[in-house]
Amino acid sequence: MNPSRCIALCWAVLLYSSPVCLSQADSQPTPEQAALAGLPHYQPQQSVSGTIRLWGHGAPVLDFMRMLVKSWEEGFARYQPGVKFEYDMYGTASAMGALYAGRGDIAILGQEIYPFEVTAFEQVKHYPPVEIEIATGSVDVRNFDFAIGVFVNKKNPLSQMTLDQIDKVFAYHDGGKAMNYETWGQLGLTGEWANKPIHLYGWHEADVFSTLVERNALHGSHKWRCGMKQHAHIHNADGTIYDSGQQILDDLANDPYGMGLSNVRYLKGDAVKPLALGRTAAGPYFQATKATLINRQYPLGRIIPAEIDRVPGQPVEPKVKEFLTYILSREGQQDIVNNGKYLPMQPEAAKRELEKLQ
């Protein structure tokens, strides 16, 4: 080769290749990329055919999961072309009934399953449904299982809280002052804050968010503290909605002694701040981020369940098993990342769910 041409080629490699390599070496994977890297690729265990009937989270006007489910269907078809789908995902409320009535094969819910839905299934089938977690709830995307947070006014010095403290603040208990926190001093604040009352703001007690707090922090109790200001969505004449979560944080912005349950999507400026949450007093404490939700570190994170009907001691129906295995694979979880609303499964959590299908 001509020496001058050789030198030119070498410079071209240095100029055009080196920056790319350095950029790749210095960049850190996103939480989503880190999760995907630990997931297995989909490997069909058998060839299947037939129709899978899907029921669950959706609506005729605002079809929440249609694009994501379509991606799953198209990706799965590359491996299992003999499987077709019937899509009846027009409401979480109808999904479990369709499952135990034999009209559906998979119920993909838009929230964690209610205990009464499990009870209804058991009354018909005489055994419980099998739940397979297939996605992680979002940080702050409306209608996509966003994480629940505890918030205070920015003037409040409190920075963190445990699940037990949430229970003692928001729920009523027999047992007197030790079991019912009504002042900021009971949460460790001193000086002028010690004897100030805690003003509570939350969702209406019949709201699904309240149910989730009851389950995850209040030990299943339905006894909310008297005096908590409860909020519900306000539907305006122009068709817009004043979300309950927004109302809660707007109230907190004007109340230094307030504490509320809401989500970070409704933060405006710095008038209100979220508290870091811990499962125990020893910690660790976490804010709601993509990483802490995917890794199951944040105590009030959410999951998306798929419910199926499996007779105890019997195998999962083959086409259902293969499709759920695909969803929990790297390919299926990549579809979630591409969709940009839910978050992918943490690899160890996905492995546990796959084991339920065996």
Tab-separated table of C-alpha atoms in Angstrom:
chain	number	residue	atom	x	y	z
A	1	MET	CA	0.000	0.000	0.000
A	2	ASN	CA	1.164	3.535	-0.737
A	3	PRO	CA	2.713	4.915	2.530
A	4	SER	CA	0.848	8.221	2.254
A	5	ARG	CA	-2.452	6.389	1.785
A	6	CYS	CA	-1.682	4.204	4.790
A	7	ILE	CA	-1.060	7.274	6.942
A	8	ALA	CA	-4.293	8.827	5.755
A	9	LEU	CA	-6.254	5.694	6.640
A	10	CYS	CA	-4.713	5.589	10.108
A	11	TRP	CA	-5.701	9.211	10.743
A	12	ALA	CA	-9.209	8.448	9.567
A	13	VAL	CA	-9.476	5.622	12.091
A	14	LEU	CA	-8.261	7.879	14.889
A	15	LEU	CA	-10.507	10.783	13.948
A	16	TYR	CA	-13.717	8.864	13.375
A	17	SER	CA	-13.419	5.788	15.594
A	18	SER	CA	-11.739	6.991	18.771
A	19	PRO	CA	-14.379	9.497	19.892
A	20	VAL	CA	-17.113	6.859	19.500
A	21	CYS	CA	-15.151	4.351	21.554
A	22	LEU	CA	-14.443	6.873	24.290
A	23	SER	CA	-18.076	7.915	24.387
A	24	GLN	CA	-19.230	4.308	24.724
A	25	ALA	CA	-16.656	3.583	27.417
A	26	ASP	CA	-17.533	6.667	29.465
A	27	SER	CA	-21.329	6.394	29.204
A	28	GLN	CA	-23.335	4.694	31.920
A	29	PRO	CA	-26.311	2.488	31.054
A	30	THR	CA	-29.743	3.818	31.917
A	31	PRO	CA	-31.743	1.916	34.556
A	32	GLU	CA	-33.811	0.434	31.727
A	33	GLN	CA	-30.708	-0.696	29.814
A	34	ALA	CA	-29.213	-2.214	32.951
A	35	ALA	CA	-32.397	-4.216	33.551
A	36	LEU	CA	-32.626	-5.422	29.954
A	37	ALA	CA	-29.011	-6.595	29.973
A	38	GLY	CA	-29.799	-9.055	32.767
A	39	LEU	CA	-32.836	-10.607	31.100
A	40	PRO	CA	-32.718	-13.775	28.971
A	41	HIS	CA	-33.584	-13.755	25.287
A	42	TYR	CA	-36.812	-15.497	24.386
A	43	GLN	CA	-36.220	-19.163	23.568
A	44	PRO	CA	-39.395	-21.015	22.547
A	45	GLN	CA	-39.843	-24.189	24.548
A	46	GLN	CA	-42.353	-25.542	22.035
A	47	SER	CA	-44.232	-24.516	18.921
A	48	VAL	CA	-47.772	-23.385	19.774
A	49	SER	CA	-50.856	-22.292	17.884
A	50	GLY	CA	-54.402	-21.112	18.487
A	51	THR	CA	-55.957	-17.904	19.809
A	52	ILE	CA	-55.069	-16.011	22.993
A	53	ARG	CA	-57.914	-13.882	24.334
A	54	LEU	CA	-56.665	-10.768	26.137
A	55	TRP	CA	-58.771	-8.729	28.567
A	56	GLY	CA	-57.779	-5.822	30.782
A	57	HIS	CA	-56.458	-2.273	30.988
A	58	GLY	CA	-57.807	-0.134	28.172
A	59	ALA	CA	-60.703	1.995	26.936
A	60	PRO	CA	-62.424	2.518	23.582
A	61	VAL	CA	-61.468	6.216	23.553
A	62	LEU	CA	-58.127	6.172	25.415
A	63	ASP	CA	-56.724	2.733	24.741
A	64	PHE	CA	-53.983	2.715	27.344
A	65	MET	CA	-52.058	-0.446	26.415
A	66	ARG	CA	-52.955	-1.095	22.784
A	67	MET	CA	-49.633	0.032	21.292
A	68	LEU	CA	-47.614	-1.961	23.817
A	69	VAL	CA	-49.710	-5.104	23.388
A	70	LYS	CA	-49.475	-4.756	19.609
A	71	SER	CA	-45.678	-4.701	19.922
A	72	TRP	CA	-45.820	-7.872	22.012
A	73	GLU	CA	-48.076	-9.558	19.474
A	74	GLU	CA	-45.813	-8.628	16.549
A	75	GLY	CA	-42.643	-9.668	18.363
A	76	PHE	CA	-44.148	-12.966	19.499
A	77	ALA	CA	-45.351	-13.712	15.952
A	78	ARG	CA	-41.749	-13.834	14.738
A	79	TYR	CA	-41.261	-16.913	16.909
A	80	GLN	CA	-44.789	-18.314	17.111
A	81	PRO	CA	-46.613	-17.427	13.849
A	82	GLY	CA	-49.411	-19.892	14.586
A	83	VAL	CA	-50.808	-17.831	17.480
A	84	LYS	CA	-53.509	-15.221	16.908
A	85	PHE	CA	-54.966	-12.731	19.385
A	86	GLU	CA	-58.403	-11.467	20.344
A	87	TYR	CA	-58.142	-8.047	21.986
A	88	ASP	CA	-60.832	-7.111	24.506
A	89	MET	CA	-58.772	-4.802	26.725
A	90	TYR	CA	-61.404	-2.164	27.399
A	91	GLY	CA	-61.350	-1.997	31.170
A	92	THR	CA	-59.574	-3.568	34.127
A	93	ALA	CA	-62.908	-4.006	35.912
A	94	SER	CA	-64.104	-6.515	33.318
A	95	ALA	CA	-60.911	-8.549	33.112
A	96	MET	CA	-61.196	-10.926	36.062
A	97	GLY	CA	-64.833	-11.710	35.348
A	98	ALA	CA	-63.903	-12.664	31.796
A	99	LEU	CA	-61.155	-14.902	33.151
A	100	TYR	CA	-63.270	-16.926	35.578
A	101	ALA	CA	-66.201	-17.020	33.133
A	102	GLY	CA	-63.961	-18.678	30.555
A	103	ARG	CA	-64.135	-15.773	28.081
A	104	GLY	CA	-60.488	-14.734	28.456
A	105	ASP	CA	-57.098	-16.420	28.693
A	106	ILE	CA	-55.023	-13.585	30.184
A	107	ALA	CA	-56.224	-10.612	32.254
A	108	ILE	CA	-53.697	-7.769	32.089
A	109	LEU	CA	-54.711	-5.389	34.843
A	110	GLY	CA	-54.057	-1.659	35.033
A	111	GLN	CA	-53.375	-1.882	38.765
A	112	GLU	CA	-52.692	-4.415	41.457
A	113	ILE	CA	-55.531	-6.911	41.840
A	114	TYR	CA	-58.163	-6.174	44.499
A	115	PRO	CA	-58.728	-8.785	47.214
A	116	PHE	CA	-62.435	-8.982	46.280
A	117	GLU	CA	-61.443	-9.899	42.710
A	118	VAL	CA	-59.425	-12.827	44.038
A	119	THR	CA	-62.371	-13.836	46.221
A	120	ALA	CA	-64.784	-13.718	43.280
A	121	PHE	CA	-62.467	-15.892	41.193
A	122	GLU	CA	-62.139	-18.405	44.038
A	123	GLN	CA	-65.909	-18.605	44.537
A	124	VAL	CA	-66.347	-19.624	40.911
A	125	LYS	CA	-63.239	-21.762	40.352
A	126	HIS	CA	-62.555	-22.958	43.929
A	127	TYR	CA	-58.872	-22.031	43.644
A	128	PRO	CA	-57.049	-18.694	43.284
A	129	PRO	CA	-55.831	-17.145	40.025
A	130	VAL	CA	-52.129	-17.260	39.230
A	131	GLU	CA	-50.538	-13.831	39.090
A	132	ILE	CA	-47.540	-13.128	36.863
A	133	GLU	CA	-45.920	-9.715	37.260
A	134	ILE	CA	-45.017	-8.466	33.776
A	135	ALA	CA	-43.938	-4.828	34.182
A	136	THR	CA	-42.919	-2.195	36.709
A	137	GLY	CA	-45.119	0.839	37.292
A	138	SER	CA	-43.953	4.244	36.105
A	139	VAL	CA	-42.374	7.047	38.098
A	140	ASP	CA	-44.860	9.706	37.067
A	141	VAL	CA	-46.896	8.728	33.973
A	142	ARG	CA	-50.622	9.236	34.508
A	143	ASN	CA	-52.709	6.043	34.098
A	144	PHE	CA	-49.591	3.872	34.105
A	145	ASP	CA	-49.294	2.863	37.760
A	146	PHE	CA	-47.168	5.749	38.956
A	147	ALA	CA	-45.408	5.445	42.307
A	148	ILE	CA	-47.099	6.796	45.414
A	149	GLY	CA	-45.220	9.372	47.474
A	150	VAL	CA	-45.478	11.243	50.766
A	151	PHE	CA	-45.061	15.017	50.534
A	152	VAL	CA	-44.624	17.963	52.890
A	153	ASN	CA	-44.311	21.713	52.544
A	154	LYS	CA	-40.791	22.922	51.669
A	155	LYS	CA	-40.561	24.754	55.026
A	156	ASN	CA	-40.883	21.450	56.876
A	157	PRO	CA	-37.484	20.065	58.008
A	158	LEU	CA	-38.608	16.422	57.760
A	159	SER	CA	-36.743	14.556	55.015
A	160	GLN	CA	-37.634	10.890	55.395
A	161	MET	CA	-40.251	8.512	56.724
A	162	THR	CA	-40.834	4.796	57.288
A	163	LEU	CA	-43.837	2.682	56.340
A	164	ASP	CA	-44.626	2.245	60.044
A	165	GLN	CA	-44.679	6.012	60.508
A	166	ILE	CA	-46.987	6.398	57.489
A	167	ASP	CA	-49.311	3.900	59.159
A	168	LYS	CA	-49.289	5.749	62.482
A	169	VAL	CA	-49.893	9.115	60.819
A	170	PHE	CA	-52.593	8.260	58.274
A	171	ALA	CA	-54.464	5.381	59.955
A	172	TYR	CA	-56.369	5.337	63.229
A	173	HIS	CA	-55.334	2.696	65.789
A	174	ASP	CA	-56.479	1.639	69.214
A	175	GLY	CA	-53.645	2.158	71.642
A	176	GLY	CA	-53.488	5.871	72.278
A	177	LYS	CA	-50.770	8.374	71.467
A	178	ALA	CA	-48.035	5.789	70.920
A	179	MET	CA	-49.953	4.302	67.991
A	180	ASN	CA	-51.390	7.529	66.564
A	181	TYR	CA	-49.028	10.285	65.483
A	182	GLU	CA	-50.810	13.634	65.455
A	183	THR	CA	-47.941	16.089	66.018
A	184	TRP	CA	-44.657	16.662	64.212
A	185	GLY	CA	-42.745	15.984	67.422
A	186	GLN	CA	-43.850	12.358	67.236
A	187	LEU	CA	-41.969	12.158	63.935
A	188	GLY	CA	-38.806	13.518	65.554
A	189	LEU	CA	-39.100	17.244	64.885
A	190	THR	CA	-38.117	19.570	67.724
A	191	GLY	CA	-38.365	23.217	68.707
A	192	GLU	CA	-41.285	25.173	67.281
A	193	TRP	CA	-42.415	22.125	65.254
A	194	ALA	CA	-42.717	19.686	68.151
A	195	ASN	CA	-46.285	20.429	69.214
A	196	LYS	CA	-47.674	21.541	65.867
A	197	PRO	CA	-50.487	19.327	64.489
A	198	ILE	CA	-50.053	17.280	61.324
A	199	HIS	CA	-52.667	18.304	58.736
A	200	LEU	CA	-53.406	15.388	56.418
A	201	TYR	CA	-54.281	15.429	52.711
A	202	GLY	CA	-55.019	12.378	50.607
A	203	TRP	CA	-57.217	10.724	48.035
A	204	HIS	CA	-60.813	9.797	48.690
A	205	GLU	CA	-60.767	6.618	50.755
A	206	ALA	CA	-62.579	4.701	47.986
A	207	ASP	CA	-59.906	5.633	45.425
A	208	VAL	CA	-57.610	2.889	44.134
A	209	PHE	CA	-54.590	4.860	45.384
A	210	SER	CA	-55.978	4.786	48.919
A	211	THR	CA	-56.489	1.040	48.597
A	212	LEU	CA	-52.851	0.614	47.580
A	213	VAL	CA	-51.646	2.646	50.556
A	214	GLU	CA	-53.847	0.551	52.841
A	215	ARG	CA	-52.276	-2.610	51.464
A	216	ASN	CA	-48.649	-1.482	51.374
A	217	ALA	CA	-48.354	0.802	54.393
A	218	LEU	CA	-51.440	0.550	56.623
A	219	HIS	CA	-51.319	-3.232	57.148
A	220	GLY	CA	-54.640	-3.608	55.367
A	221	SER	CA	-56.498	-1.184	57.644
A	222	HIS	CA	-59.414	0.820	56.210
A	223	LYS	CA	-59.495	3.177	59.208
A	224	TRP	CA	-58.188	6.450	57.826
A	225	ARG	CA	-57.524	9.237	60.309
A	226	CYS	CA	-60.512	11.480	60.916
A	227	GLY	CA	-59.879	14.995	59.713
A	228	MET	CA	-57.851	14.023	56.635
A	229	LYS	CA	-58.946	16.187	53.713
A	230	GLN	CA	-59.940	13.764	50.960
A	231	HIS	CA	-59.689	14.711	47.300
A	232	ALA	CA	-61.316	13.342	44.149
A	233	HIS	CA	-60.857	14.372	40.507
A	234	ILE	CA	-62.748	17.518	39.509
A	235	HIS	CA	-64.156	17.388	35.977
A	236	ASN	CA	-64.282	20.898	34.540
A	237	ALA	CA	-66.882	22.183	32.069
A	238	ASP	CA	-64.233	22.509	29.338
A	239	GLY	CA	-63.459	18.790	29.518
A	240	THR	CA	-60.232	19.097	31.495
A	241	ILE	CA	-59.652	17.305	34.779
A	242	TYR	CA	-58.195	18.825	37.928
A	243	ASP	CA	-56.459	15.706	39.219
A	244	SER	CA	-56.854	14.790	42.861
A	245	GLY	CA	-53.080	14.390	43.132
A	246	GLN	CA	-52.616	17.966	41.921
A	247	GLN	CA	-55.194	19.280	44.365
A	248	ILE	CA	-53.339	17.618	47.241
A	249	LEU	CA	-49.988	19.216	46.414
A	250	ASP	CA	-51.600	22.592	45.735
A	251	ASP	CA	-53.039	22.484	49.265
A	252	LEU	CA	-49.685	21.463	50.722
A	253	ALA	CA	-47.985	24.403	49.042
A	254	ASN	CA	-50.029	26.678	51.332
A	255	ASP	CA	-49.813	24.624	54.539
A	256	PRO	CA	-46.458	24.391	56.376
A	257	TYR	CA	-47.936	21.767	58.719
A	258	GLY	CA	-49.446	19.600	56.005
A	259	MET	CA	-48.550	16.104	54.833
A	260	GLY	CA	-50.079	14.491	51.772
A	261	LEU	CA	-50.107	11.426	49.555
A	262	SER	CA	-49.606	12.098	45.849
A	263	ASN	CA	-47.101	11.693	42.980
A	264	VAL	CA	-44.093	13.666	41.761
A	265	ARG	CA	-45.772	14.442	38.406
A	266	TYR	CA	-47.789	17.106	40.237
A	267	LEU	CA	-44.827	19.004	41.714
A	268	LYS	CA	-44.746	22.656	40.657
A	269	GLY	CA	-41.663	24.627	41.575
A	270	ASP	CA	-40.200	24.009	45.020
A	271	ALA	CA	-43.163	24.793	47.288
A	272	VAL	CA	-43.576	21.081	48.137
A	273	LYS	CA	-41.025	18.271	48.509
A	274	PRO	CA	-41.238	14.464	48.475
A	275	LEU	CA	-39.929	12.483	51.428
A	276	ALA	CA	-37.470	9.624	51.052
A	277	LEU	CA	-39.148	6.399	52.196
A	278	GLY	CA	-37.749	3.385	54.021
A	279	ARG	CA	-39.218	0.050	54.979
A	280	THR	CA	-37.662	0.195	58.453
A	281	ALA	CA	-36.108	2.833	60.709
A	282	ALA	CA	-32.677	1.392	59.900
A	283	GLY	CA	-33.200	2.332	56.259
A	284	PRO	CA	-32.078	2.608	53.571
A	285	TYR	CA	-34.345	5.421	52.380
A	286	PHE	CA	-35.174	6.050	48.730
A	287	GLN	CA	-36.826	8.585	46.471
A	288	ALA	CA	-38.950	7.323	43.588
A	289	THR	CA	-36.733	7.080	40.498
A	290	LYS	CA	-36.612	4.715	37.557
A	291	ALA	CA	-33.716	2.854	39.173
A	292	THR	CA	-35.295	2.488	42.629
A	293	LEU	CA	-38.611	1.344	41.133
A	294	ILE	CA	-37.093	-1.215	38.765
A	295	ASN	CA	-34.881	-2.557	41.559
A	296	ARG	CA	-37.846	-2.807	43.975
A	297	GLN	CA	-36.123	-0.484	46.458
A	298	TYR	CA	-38.757	2.248	46.742
A	299	PRO	CA	-41.410	1.004	49.201
A	300	LEU	CA	-44.479	2.399	47.406
A	301	GLY	CA	-43.652	1.363	43.846
A	302	ARG	CA	-46.180	-0.444	41.661
A	303	ILE	CA	-46.348	-3.524	39.441
A	304	ILE	CA	-48.464	-4.603	36.480
A	305	PRO	CA	-49.968	-8.088	36.906
A	306	ALA	CA	-51.213	-10.573	34.361
A	307	GLU	CA	-53.723	-13.003	35.896
A	308	ILE	CA	-54.308	-16.477	34.467
A	309	ASP	CA	-56.471	-19.472	35.252
A	310	ARG	CA	-54.454	-22.566	36.096
A	311	VAL	CA	-55.898	-25.582	37.854
A	312	PRO	CA	-53.608	-26.458	40.794
A	313	GLY	CA	-51.227	-29.235	39.863
A	314	GLN	CA	-51.837	-28.757	36.135
A	315	PRO	CA	-49.452	-27.050	33.660
A	316	VAL	CA	-50.116	-23.590	32.264
A	317	GLU	CA	-51.856	-23.728	28.874
A	318	PRO	CA	-48.929	-23.916	26.376
A	319	LYS	CA	-49.685	-20.864	24.223
A	320	VAL	CA	-50.343	-18.738	27.323
A	321	LYS	CA	-47.110	-19.933	28.873
A	322	GLU	CA	-45.106	-19.135	25.743
A	323	PHE	CA	-46.607	-15.655	25.387
A	324	LEU	CA	-45.966	-14.716	29.020
A	325	THR	CA	-42.453	-16.112	28.719
A	326	TYR	CA	-41.950	-13.821	25.731
A	327	ILE	CA	-43.222	-10.788	27.667
A	328	LEU	CA	-40.737	-11.519	30.462
A	329	SER	CA	-37.846	-11.981	28.018
A	330	ARG	CA	-35.403	-9.297	26.919
A	331	GLU	CA	-37.379	-8.868	23.709
A	332	GLY	CA	-40.711	-8.410	25.489
A	333	GLN	CA	-39.274	-6.028	28.056
A	334	GLN	CA	-37.539	-4.055	25.306
A	335	ASP	CA	-41.021	-3.458	23.906
A	336	ILE	CA	-41.951	-1.899	27.268
A	337	VAL	CA	-38.916	0.392	27.151
A	338	ASN	CA	-39.673	1.390	23.568
A	339	ASN	CA	-43.266	2.192	24.539
A	340	GLY	CA	-41.931	4.601	27.167
A	341	LYS	CA	-44.660	4.415	29.815
A	342	TYR	CA	-44.163	1.428	32.096
A	343	LEU	CA	-40.707	0.353	33.273
A	344	PRO	CA	-39.122	-3.070	32.685
A	345	MET	CA	-38.840	-5.863	35.203
A	346	GLN	CA	-35.787	-6.291	37.400
A	347	PRO	CA	-34.014	-9.501	36.229
A	348	GLU	CA	-34.318	-11.393	39.510
A	349	ALA	CA	-37.989	-10.464	39.778
A	350	ALA	CA	-38.579	-11.609	36.190
A	351	LYS	CA	-36.862	-14.909	36.991
A	352	ARG	CA	-39.211	-15.500	39.925
A	353	GLU	CA	-42.222	-14.835	37.723
A	354	LEU	CA	-40.932	-17.216	35.024
A	355	GLU	CA	-40.640	-19.943	37.634
A	356	LYS	CA	-44.393	-19.637	38.296
A	357	LEU	CA	-45.019	-20.710	34.710
A	358	GLN	CA	-43.091	-23.959	35.064
